[in-house]
XYZ file of C-alpha atoms in Angstrom:
660
model
C 36.942 -6.019 24.864
C 37.333 -9.804 24.638
C 34.876 -12.138 22.933
C 33.001 -13.002 26.138
C 32.464 -9.363 27.003
C 31.281 -8.795 23.359
C 28.743 -11.514 23.691
C 27.423 -10.187 26.935
C 27.045 -6.511 25.590
C 24.840 -7.738 22.780
C 23.119 -10.739 24.380
C 24.010 -13.894 26.216
C 24.906 -16.832 24.000
C 23.665 -20.237 25.048
C 26.376 -22.665 26.119
C 24.606 -25.353 24.177
C 24.236 -23.572 20.869
C 24.203 -26.318 18.215
C 26.910 -26.413 15.548
C 24.430 -25.764 12.777
C 23.549 -22.444 14.397
C 26.875 -20.903 13.490
C 27.587 -19.264 10.184
C 29.584 -21.216 7.752
C 32.284 -19.265 5.976
C 33.047 -19.946 2.344
C 34.790 -18.126 -0.551
C 32.180 -15.855 -2.028
C 31.572 -15.032 -5.684
C 32.190 -11.602 -7.027
C 28.654 -10.884 -8.307
C 25.297 -12.329 -7.703
C 23.020 -13.665 -10.476
C 21.553 -10.144 -10.920
C 25.015 -8.838 -11.745
C 25.314 -6.900 -8.496
C 28.508 -7.032 -6.322
C 28.351 -9.268 -3.394
C 31.193 -7.391 -1.641
C 29.288 -4.305 -0.657
C 32.247 -2.346 0.668
C 35.801 -2.510 -0.615
C 38.468 -3.843 1.801
C 40.246 -0.535 1.899
C 37.194 1.623 2.039
C 36.825 4.208 4.821
C 33.204 3.233 5.113
C 34.275 0.222 7.144
C 35.374 2.482 9.871
C 31.925 3.880 10.566
C 30.456 0.548 11.344
C 27.016 -0.727 12.277
C 26.739 -0.746 16.100
C 24.646 -3.224 18.055
C 23.174 -1.886 21.373
C 25.706 0.880 21.345
C 28.599 -1.608 21.427
C 31.747 0.062 20.184
C 33.213 -3.360 19.188
C 32.259 -5.129 15.848
C 32.021 -8.787 14.990
C 34.945 -10.734 13.516
C 33.066 -12.397 10.629
C 35.389 -12.251 7.584
C 32.274 -11.961 5.360
C 30.792 -9.080 7.299
C 30.550 -6.787 4.358
C 29.196 -9.239 1.905
C 25.543 -9.580 0.985
C 23.949 -12.280 2.990
C 20.623 -13.954 2.385
C 18.322 -16.917 3.292
C 18.213 -20.318 1.684
C 14.922 -22.162 1.884
C 14.570 -25.873 1.059
C 10.868 -26.425 0.377
C 11.414 -30.150 0.199
C 12.381 -30.202 3.866
C 9.853 -27.813 5.323
C 7.307 -29.637 7.394
C 5.114 -26.550 8.220
C 5.788 -26.688 12.037
C 6.027 -22.913 12.427
C 9.052 -23.164 14.676
C 10.742 -20.390 12.694
C 7.696 -18.075 13.318
C 7.766 -18.753 16.969
C 11.554 -18.283 17.380
C 11.427 -14.981 15.373
C 8.386 -13.587 17.328
C 9.949 -14.661 20.690
C 13.309 -13.022 19.982
C 11.617 -9.817 18.789
C 8.887 -9.816 21.435
C 6.174 -9.595 18.825
C 2.473 -9.507 19.872
C 0.198 -12.204 18.500
C -0.959 -10.280 15.505
C 2.535 -9.456 14.132
C 4.954 -11.923 12.668
C 8.172 -10.974 10.929
C 8.338 -14.506 9.496
C 5.315 -16.499 8.452
C 4.733 -19.838 6.799
C 2.201 -20.037 4.096
C 1.613 -22.766 1.517
C 0.192 -23.717 -1.777
C -1.501 -27.011 -2.561
C -2.460 -29.017 -5.515
C -4.211 -32.327 -6.481
C -6.826 -34.289 -4.585
C -6.743 -37.290 -2.426
C -4.854 -39.505 -2.622
C -2.538 -37.514 -4.915
C -2.578 -34.383 -2.721
C 0.557 -32.167 -2.526
C 1.467 -29.164 -0.247
C 4.455 -26.898 -0.585
C 5.200 -24.756 2.408
C 6.900 -21.358 2.109
C 8.604 -19.790 5.016
C 9.060 -16.033 4.313
C 10.495 -12.939 6.011
C 12.297 -9.905 4.632
C 14.623 -10.767 1.707
C 16.896 -7.826 2.205
C 16.696 -7.105 -1.524
C 19.345 -5.606 -3.700
C 16.830 -3.086 -4.801
C 14.621 -2.485 -1.674
C 11.530 -0.789 -2.866
C 10.522 -0.257 0.816
C 13.484 1.956 1.239
C 12.825 4.092 -1.829
C 9.049 4.251 -1.072
C 9.147 5.166 2.611
C 8.542 8.994 2.994
C 10.133 9.157 6.484
C 13.413 7.407 5.556
C 12.828 4.780 8.249
C 14.674 2.239 6.045
C 18.421 1.845 5.661
C 20.376 -0.726 3.643
C 23.715 -1.361 5.533
C 26.847 -2.525 4.040
C 27.097 -4.972 6.962
C 25.595 -8.278 5.750
C 23.432 -6.230 3.203
C 20.741 -5.944 5.850
C 17.708 -3.680 5.145
C 16.767 -2.327 8.638
C 13.714 -0.267 9.607
C 13.448 2.046 12.551
C 9.855 1.890 13.899
C 10.438 5.104 15.920
C 10.936 7.066 12.727
C 7.860 5.522 10.998
C 4.641 7.401 11.176
C 2.511 4.561 9.968
C 1.408 5.407 6.378
C 1.818 1.824 5.360
C 3.153 2.627 1.862
C 6.108 0.171 2.362
C 3.428 -2.518 2.782
C 1.933 -1.672 -0.555
C 5.255 -1.824 -2.517
C 6.827 -4.778 -0.965
C 5.811 -8.103 -2.699
C 6.724 -10.353 0.185
C 4.606 -9.098 3.188
C 7.824 -8.186 4.955
C 6.844 -4.885 6.522
C 4.228 -5.357 9.190
C 1.805 -2.432 9.924
C 0.776 -2.704 13.622
C -2.681 -1.098 13.970
C -2.229 -0.974 17.726
C 1.103 0.912 17.860
C 0.464 2.624 14.537
C 3.921 1.818 13.210
C 5.667 -0.515 10.848
C 8.340 -2.996 11.900
C 9.994 -5.962 10.188
C 12.763 -8.593 10.125
C 16.182 -7.235 11.067
C 18.086 -10.194 9.785
C 19.098 -10.735 13.425
C 22.189 -8.704 12.889
C 23.074 -8.923 16.600
C 23.341 -12.696 16.202
C 25.406 -12.309 12.930
C 27.899 -10.129 14.800
C 28.632 -13.102 17.030
C 28.864 -15.554 14.108
C 25.364 -17.096 14.754
C 22.614 -17.490 12.070
C 19.285 -15.755 12.640
C 16.949 -17.147 15.246
C 14.556 -18.507 12.601
C 17.191 -20.526 10.914
C 18.577 -21.954 14.194
C 15.093 -23.040 15.282
C 14.205 -24.816 12.059
C 13.377 -28.541 12.821
C 13.626 -29.854 9.313
C 16.774 -28.079 8.318
C 14.691 -26.235 5.630
C 16.045 -22.746 6.345
C 19.740 -21.759 6.098
C 21.591 -18.536 5.871
C 24.920 -17.224 4.538
C 26.650 -15.189 1.961
C 24.311 -15.067 -1.005
C 24.797 -17.553 -3.954
C 26.750 -19.975 -1.636
C 24.717 -23.138 -1.687
C 24.747 -24.870 1.664
C 25.967 -28.391 2.087
C 23.751 -31.228 0.847
C 21.899 -28.863 -1.312
C 21.766 -29.156 -5.150
C 20.074 -26.063 -6.503
C 19.414 -22.437 -5.857
C 16.331 -21.178 -7.636
C 15.076 -17.649 -7.455
C 11.415 -18.591 -7.305
C 9.091 -21.528 -6.479
C 5.306 -21.772 -6.778
C 3.632 -18.897 -4.800
C 6.759 -16.596 -4.775
C 6.318 -13.236 -6.413
C 8.267 -12.091 -9.405
C 11.891 -11.647 -8.230
C 12.636 -9.036 -10.919
C 10.698 -6.484 -8.904
C 13.345 -6.138 -6.042
C 16.085 -8.757 -6.641
C 15.496 -10.470 -3.341
C 18.331 -12.185 -1.514
C 16.762 -15.520 -1.060
C 17.403 -18.843 -2.775
C 15.226 -21.957 -3.058
C 15.384 -25.670 -3.596
C 12.308 -27.485 -4.591
C 13.114 -30.745 -6.527
C 9.943 -32.698 -5.983
C 7.614 -32.790 -8.930
C 4.482 -30.710 -8.698
C 0.998 -30.667 -10.201
C 0.420 -28.259 -13.091
C -1.815 -26.128 -10.916
C -1.262 -25.154 -7.303
C -3.764 -23.011 -5.316
C -3.620 -20.825 -2.252
C -5.475 -21.827 0.982
C -6.363 -18.217 1.739
C -9.230 -16.221 0.495
C -7.607 -14.816 -2.652
C -8.942 -16.469 -5.866
C -5.344 -17.104 -7.182
C -3.831 -20.196 -8.439
C -0.396 -20.819 -10.018
C -0.146 -22.570 -13.439
C 3.006 -24.351 -14.511
C 4.611 -23.501 -17.869
C 5.767 -26.819 -19.147
C 8.441 -25.274 -21.322
C 10.118 -23.211 -18.543
C 8.903 -24.910 -15.356
C 7.889 -21.521 -14.004
C 4.627 -20.957 -12.194
C 2.364 -18.008 -13.206
C -0.494 -16.550 -11.162
C -3.874 -17.019 -12.699
C -7.583 -16.517 -11.727
C -8.971 -19.350 -9.526
C -12.618 -18.837 -10.490
C -13.562 -22.016 -8.600
C -12.460 -20.423 -5.284
C -13.671 -16.983 -6.006
C -17.051 -17.914 -7.428
C -18.753 -16.356 -10.390
C -21.701 -14.929 -8.453
C -22.396 -11.274 -9.106
C -22.740 -9.261 -5.911
C -23.101 -5.779 -4.505
C -20.906 -5.911 -1.385
C -21.587 -2.130 -0.709
C -20.428 -2.464 2.887
C -16.962 -3.757 2.105
C -16.644 -1.353 -0.843
C -17.506 1.721 1.197
C -15.893 0.938 4.558
C -12.527 -0.365 3.320
C -9.194 0.355 5.156
C -8.308 2.741 2.398
C -11.449 4.959 2.548
C -9.384 7.876 3.726
C -7.409 7.699 0.448
C -10.619 7.763 -1.529
C -11.646 10.926 0.158
C -8.333 12.526 -0.062
C -7.622 11.891 -3.719
C -11.010 12.902 -4.898
C -10.926 16.089 -2.855
C -7.641 17.139 -3.971
C -8.290 16.403 -7.630
C -11.539 18.332 -7.507
C -10.031 21.303 -5.682
C -7.018 21.441 -8.070
C -9.437 21.324 -11.170
C -11.562 24.013 -9.829
C -8.646 26.324 -8.752
C -7.112 25.983 -12.271
C -10.378 27.255 -13.732
C -10.592 30.145 -11.271
C -7.014 31.033 -12.075
C -7.628 31.028 -15.800
C -10.706 33.058 -15.269
C -8.540 35.918 -13.908
C -5.836 35.581 -16.542
C -8.077 35.197 -19.506
C -10.422 38.288 -19.490
C -13.040 38.544 -22.145
C -13.650 34.763 -22.338
C -16.401 32.587 -20.944
C -14.347 32.031 -17.808
C -14.120 35.735 -17.123
C -17.055 35.685 -14.532
C -14.879 33.423 -12.327
C -12.645 36.424 -11.638
C -15.634 38.420 -10.085
C -15.418 38.794 -6.306
C -18.880 37.466 -5.792
C -17.916 34.143 -7.491
C -14.176 33.860 -6.680
C -14.481 34.510 -2.949
C -17.055 31.711 -2.028
C -15.322 29.409 -4.449
C -11.927 29.806 -2.976
C -13.330 29.449 0.575
C -15.128 26.265 -0.538
C -11.976 24.943 -2.153
C -9.838 25.556 0.919
C -12.432 23.822 3.121
C -12.702 20.789 0.945
C -8.909 20.517 0.674
C -8.564 20.824 4.389
C -11.061 18.052 4.958
C -9.241 15.759 2.547
C -5.897 16.364 4.232
C -7.389 15.918 7.654
C -8.868 12.594 6.582
C -5.577 11.457 5.168
C -3.468 12.613 8.097
C -5.798 10.910 10.667
C -5.376 7.688 8.626
C -1.750 7.639 9.750
C -0.731 5.476 12.606
C 1.010 8.527 14.202
C -0.849 11.531 12.890
C 1.151 13.818 15.039
C 4.276 12.855 13.089
C 2.950 14.094 9.770
C 5.908 16.349 9.201
C 8.176 13.514 8.668
C 6.549 12.967 5.304
C 9.080 15.276 3.705
C 12.098 13.260 4.834
C 12.634 11.285 1.558
C 12.195 13.752 -1.235
C 15.004 12.130 -3.071
C 13.348 8.753 -3.687
C 9.784 8.599 -2.317
C 6.850 9.616 -4.564
C 4.825 9.929 -1.279
C 7.217 12.637 0.053
C 7.081 14.412 -3.372
C 3.214 14.164 -3.402
C 3.202 15.595 0.107
C 5.503 18.396 -0.817
C 3.473 19.298 -3.905
C 0.041 19.200 -2.179
C 1.451 21.124 0.879
C 2.810 23.735 -1.470
C -0.545 23.967 -3.264
C -2.397 24.366 0.012
C 0.027 27.017 1.298
C -0.050 29.112 -1.834
C -3.778 28.717 -2.161
C -4.119 30.392 1.197
C -1.728 33.132 0.000
C -3.573 33.592 -3.171
C -6.898 33.982 -1.211
C -5.492 36.529 1.183
C -3.749 38.575 -1.547
C -6.851 38.651 -3.716
C -8.428 40.907 -1.144
C -6.186 43.762 -1.991
C -6.054 45.971 -5.158
C -2.580 47.490 -4.814
C -0.635 46.799 -8.154
C 2.280 45.144 -6.257
C -0.098 42.787 -4.245
C -1.989 41.995 -7.403
C 1.270 40.858 -9.012
C 2.140 38.901 -5.954
C -1.420 37.331 -6.051
C -0.946 36.279 -9.554
C 2.497 34.847 -8.769
C 1.014 32.914 -5.766
C -1.707 31.575 -8.048
C 0.735 30.445 -10.783
C 2.861 28.860 -8.075
C -0.125 27.115 -6.538
C -1.159 25.721 -9.907
C 2.339 24.394 -10.729
C 2.646 22.911 -7.126
C -0.674 21.302 -7.438
C 0.070 19.754 -10.864
C 3.327 18.446 -9.470
C 1.442 16.891 -6.573
C -1.140 15.333 -8.834
C 1.698 13.835 -10.903
C 3.415 12.220 -7.942
C -0.034 11.095 -6.672
C -0.182 9.164 -9.886
C 3.395 7.964 -9.508
C 2.558 6.561 -6.018
C 0.227 3.862 -7.539
C 2.578 2.779 -10.312
C 3.643 -0.178 -8.238
C 4.887 -3.360 -9.951
C 3.777 -5.351 -6.858
C 0.232 -4.263 -7.515
C -0.417 -4.935 -11.286
C -4.013 -3.660 -11.195
C -2.628 -0.088 -10.388
C 0.462 -0.234 -12.559
C -1.211 0.965 -15.697
C -1.439 4.375 -17.329
C -5.319 4.205 -16.708
C -4.494 5.369 -13.101
C -3.261 8.655 -14.680
C -6.356 9.069 -16.845
C -8.668 8.470 -13.863
C -6.868 11.103 -11.701
C -6.688 13.555 -14.568
C -10.208 12.868 -15.706
C -11.530 13.415 -12.073
C -9.585 16.689 -11.729
C -11.143 17.905 -14.978
C -14.724 16.822 -14.386
C -15.030 17.316 -10.636
C -13.262 20.564 -10.897
C -15.697 21.782 -13.494
C -18.586 20.414 -11.476
C -17.452 22.139 -8.277
C -16.917 25.391 -10.064
C -20.415 25.336 -11.574
C -22.014 24.463 -8.176
C -20.660 27.731 -6.714
C -20.497 29.896 -9.761
C -23.759 29.290 -11.504
C -26.021 30.202 -8.497
C -24.053 33.244 -7.874
C -24.381 34.477 -11.464
C -28.190 33.560 -11.433
C -28.637 35.563 -8.157
C -27.043 38.528 -9.707
C -29.267 38.234 -12.817
C -26.129 37.691 -15.037
C -26.189 35.118 -17.841
C -24.535 31.836 -16.780
C -24.950 30.053 -19.996
C -21.475 30.813 -21.622
C -19.692 29.645 -18.496
C -21.959 26.584 -18.119
C -21.228 25.554 -21.641
C -17.497 25.581 -21.171
C -17.888 23.677 -17.856
C -20.244 21.071 -19.346
C -17.678 20.517 -22.121
C -14.899 20.020 -19.524
C -17.026 17.538 -17.700
C -17.620 15.672 -20.931
C -13.902 15.651 -21.658
C -13.024 14.414 -18.159
C -15.622 11.613 -18.300
C -14.543 10.478 -21.828
C -10.855 10.459 -20.601
C -12.022 8.109 -17.839
C -14.031 5.932 -20.242
C -11.085 5.519 -22.631
C -8.698 4.647 -19.678
C -11.102 1.979 -18.321
C -11.673 0.356 -21.650
C -7.892 0.117 -22.179
C -7.277 -1.062 -18.693
C -10.009 -3.813 -18.979
C -8.326 -5.203 -22.052
C -4.866 -5.051 -20.455
C -5.898 -6.699 -17.183
C -7.698 -9.560 -19.043
C -4.702 -10.117 -21.264
C -1.876 -9.769 -18.866
C -2.808 -12.553 -16.527
C -1.199 -12.672 -13.084
C -2.686 -10.713 -10.189
C -4.133 -8.036 -12.561
C -6.512 -10.556 -14.037
C -7.603 -11.655 -10.483
C -8.391 -8.075 -9.627
C -10.464 -7.703 -12.844
C -12.312 -10.904 -11.843
C -13.173 -9.580 -8.513
C -14.467 -6.324 -9.972
C -16.718 -8.075 -12.309
C -18.048 -10.672 -9.778
C -17.791 -9.793 -6.075
C -18.332 -6.081 -6.918
C -20.220 -6.555 -10.142
C -23.265 -4.259 -9.511
C -21.264 -1.225 -8.235
C -18.853 -1.705 -11.100
C -21.774 -1.737 -13.599
C -23.312 1.266 -11.972
C -20.035 3.151 -12.174
C -19.781 2.315 -15.836
C -23.407 3.369 -16.479
C -22.868 6.562 -14.606
C -19.821 7.408 -16.729
C -21.712 6.983 -19.941
C -24.710 8.849 -18.535
C -22.513 11.690 -17.348
C -20.800 12.045 -20.704
C -24.052 12.146 -22.652
C -25.746 14.491 -20.148
C -22.788 16.842 -20.080
C -22.749 16.900 -23.932
C -26.518 17.620 -24.027
C -26.107 20.381 -21.336
C -23.245 21.998 -23.377
C -25.387 21.989 -26.568
C -28.446 23.374 -24.759
C -26.581 26.225 -23.109
C -24.581 27.032 -26.236
C -27.834 27.353 -28.183
C -29.331 29.617 -25.492
C -32.087 27.127 -24.474
C -30.934 27.020 -20.867
C -29.952 29.873 -18.457
C -30.736 31.228 -15.051
C -32.213 29.161 -12.278
C -33.348 26.404 -14.568
C -29.745 25.914 -15.542
C -28.783 25.840 -11.912
C -31.399 23.234 -11.121
C -30.199 20.846 -13.910
C -26.574 21.383 -12.962
C -27.286 20.414 -9.396
C -29.240 17.292 -10.633
C -26.115 16.192 -12.492
C -23.869 16.579 -9.504
C -24.908 13.272 -7.626
C -24.263 11.131 -10.712
C -20.796 12.635 -11.164
C -19.888 12.287 -7.442
C -21.307 8.722 -7.392
C -19.206 7.652 -10.449
C -16.112 9.108 -8.956
C -16.684 7.743 -5.505
C -17.524 4.121 -6.619
C -14.684 4.075 -9.200
C -12.171 5.193 -6.662
C -13.391 2.770 -3.991
C -13.152 -0.012 -6.539
C -9.653 1.082 -7.314
C -8.576 0.311 -3.752
C -10.681 -2.520 -2.833
C -10.121 -4.980 -5.654
C -6.376 -4.578 -6.079
C -4.519 -7.944 -5.451
C -0.745 -7.586 -4.635
C 1.925 -10.083 -5.924
C 2.137 -11.269 -2.388
C 3.020 -14.423 -0.559
C 0.263 -17.070 0.046
C -1.110 -17.306 3.594
C -2.539 -20.272 5.439
C -6.006 -21.201 6.436
C -6.030 -18.817 9.367
C -2.866 -16.802 9.407
C -2.424 -14.040 6.641
C -5.942 -14.850 5.307
C -8.070 -11.724 4.789
C -11.331 -13.813 4.723
C -10.456 -15.157 8.236
C -9.692 -11.671 9.408
C -13.097 -10.496 8.266
C -14.723 -13.393 9.814
C -12.898 -12.920 13.168
C -13.897 -9.195 13.204
C -17.470 -10.126 12.396
C -17.911 -12.784 14.937
C -16.032 -11.420 17.819
C -12.984 -13.666 17.625
C -11.046 -10.470 17.140
C -11.205 -9.949 20.949
C -9.188 -13.230 21.565
C -5.578 -12.240 21.293
C -4.385 -15.660 20.516
C -6.240 -15.514 17.195
C -3.718 -13.001 15.857
C -6.294 -10.453 14.476
C -6.937 -6.959 16.043
C -9.457 -4.230 15.198
C -8.456 -1.228 13.073
C -7.770 1.555 15.672
C -7.263 4.467 13.285
C -9.183 5.692 10.370
C -11.969 3.233 10.760
C -15.387 2.848 12.370
C -16.967 -0.433 13.100
C -19.506 -0.137 10.323
C -21.034 -3.599 10.493
C -21.790 -3.283 14.235
C -23.117 0.301 13.896
C -25.375 -0.874 11.013
C -26.693 -3.804 13.038
C -27.486 -1.559 15.926
C -29.347 0.882 13.890
C -31.515 -1.719 12.471
C -32.246 -3.454 15.833
C -32.364 -0.740 18.431
C -33.964 2.628 19.306
C -32.307 5.945 18.680
C -31.090 6.303 22.256
C -29.251 3.058 21.990
C -27.755 4.165 18.626
C -26.336 7.339 20.325
C -24.857 5.228 23.176
C -23.274 2.874 20.618
C -21.847 5.765 18.640
C -20.248 7.088 21.805
C -18.680 3.681 22.434
C -17.187 3.228 18.856
C -15.925 6.855 18.688
C -13.906 6.639 21.804
C -10.671 4.795 21.373
C -10.161 1.856 23.654
C -7.102 -0.347 23.939
C -7.435 -4.053 23.175
C -7.671 -6.476 26.029
C -4.123 -7.087 27.242
C -2.773 -4.141 25.249
C -1.347 -2.701 28.353
C 0.970 -5.605 28.723
C 2.428 -4.991 25.249
C 3.432 -1.341 25.757
């Protein structure tokens, strides 16, 4: 196949392609500044024979640097913010208005007449250590030896969005219409023909360039690894270099809704994220609607249900293994049967909520594909094993044959081990360097504390009425369960105190999350703290009262049921805050684009229905809560029912049929 035929097999090359659009070949260094090899495959390696194919083309490009790590070079001094790179990228990849693989944000500083703006054009950085690849449970990501490109297959993706959590650069784009993630592919089809990516070729100010990493383009004098607004490069070792020689103000702010600013260290010249209290405002608010109807509400339900079920099951299992103790009543059929049925129902509900949160719920089985690297895959495996063995334990517990009793005990122990493994990897999922508010051991104490406290609460809700109905004393069991609730709540309190000190001291986005928690969501946060203290003291008092024999029977059941709402409220508010206030180490947006405040405004005012705005409604895992609430307040019940029918039936966006 000759060169012309190769071009046509991939795409048609313009006859007037400018000279600057072609790759420049230089001698490459042996290693990059992170100490990693730039030559990704040795010249005599057999791996070169099994090459990347573009559009099924059996031929490969003739670039002599084909197996070297390539990357972008961005000259912030030259960028004029014209967004030509965005347009070229979206046109080449046929992206809808609400998806952009490359976007231009900016930071600004000073006031008139000494105002300054630094634009940042950013796409996927095809990192040396791609956290998206390791995090993705479906193995939709691959880092190729050709050009070092990190490519993602949307057809494999099932839309969990975990890669969007772990990536610091907003590179993976979760499309709520298609329910899948896609991202920049480095224009490898153009690279095969010796052409630079479309965004680079379209840049009007010669701000973007591309080539073998660490090679500085002509007429450039520096290659930094970060500029104001760029996240910490140590997280992923991104393959992008910067030039930004113009002097800057000591503080640069973001134009989007996040209360983040960047403060310059005079000694090193580096910019560190800090709280921008002036933008965020110090007013203390409730914000119940945003707190309880966030995009991650399904994760709130799933994590709390799973932890409560695991804690209660461990108690039930111990009740059967530790005869003669206060937990022994949990082995009685009248207690164990309804408890296990309730646990299975609650866990099923949690799993259903999580699965329906996926962009492609029918592809849930792909979550097992990346057990080697992804904590999500490992969590899915652990919880699935727990769920399966829990069913087996329930069925086998109906029989009294010695062999089946042994199998039942084995299934119970297996379920316990599998559930604990799932809980551990659930914790590991949230230890994300790109989200400092989560990346703290307090996440573990919160998960473990909820498993202990909610598990004991759930056990008592079922077991204590059953014992009271039979006329048996429930005081010994209630005393143990109350102590466990006290321990679980204390564990949470200790974690929250340590977390608060760490977030206030660490600076960066963690401090911003803490600021939002104590201002924008101050009253729910205060209520959560009060509930934790109240629950701890109430559980301690209940333990003392039952141990002394002052409480038993239906009076004990009544007090226990009165304690339940406070425990559930503390857990629900705390977990909702966990998801709502987290601030990622992400790229700055613009006044409209990549601005969550504008997204909220568009959805509240109806701009969301204008495709050119670049905002779409959530089409999975969400209800239009604001509209429903307004309808309930302003209309009669018949109209409310009609509105419910409207929002519960999925409807495509206007013009969506043209994007299929």
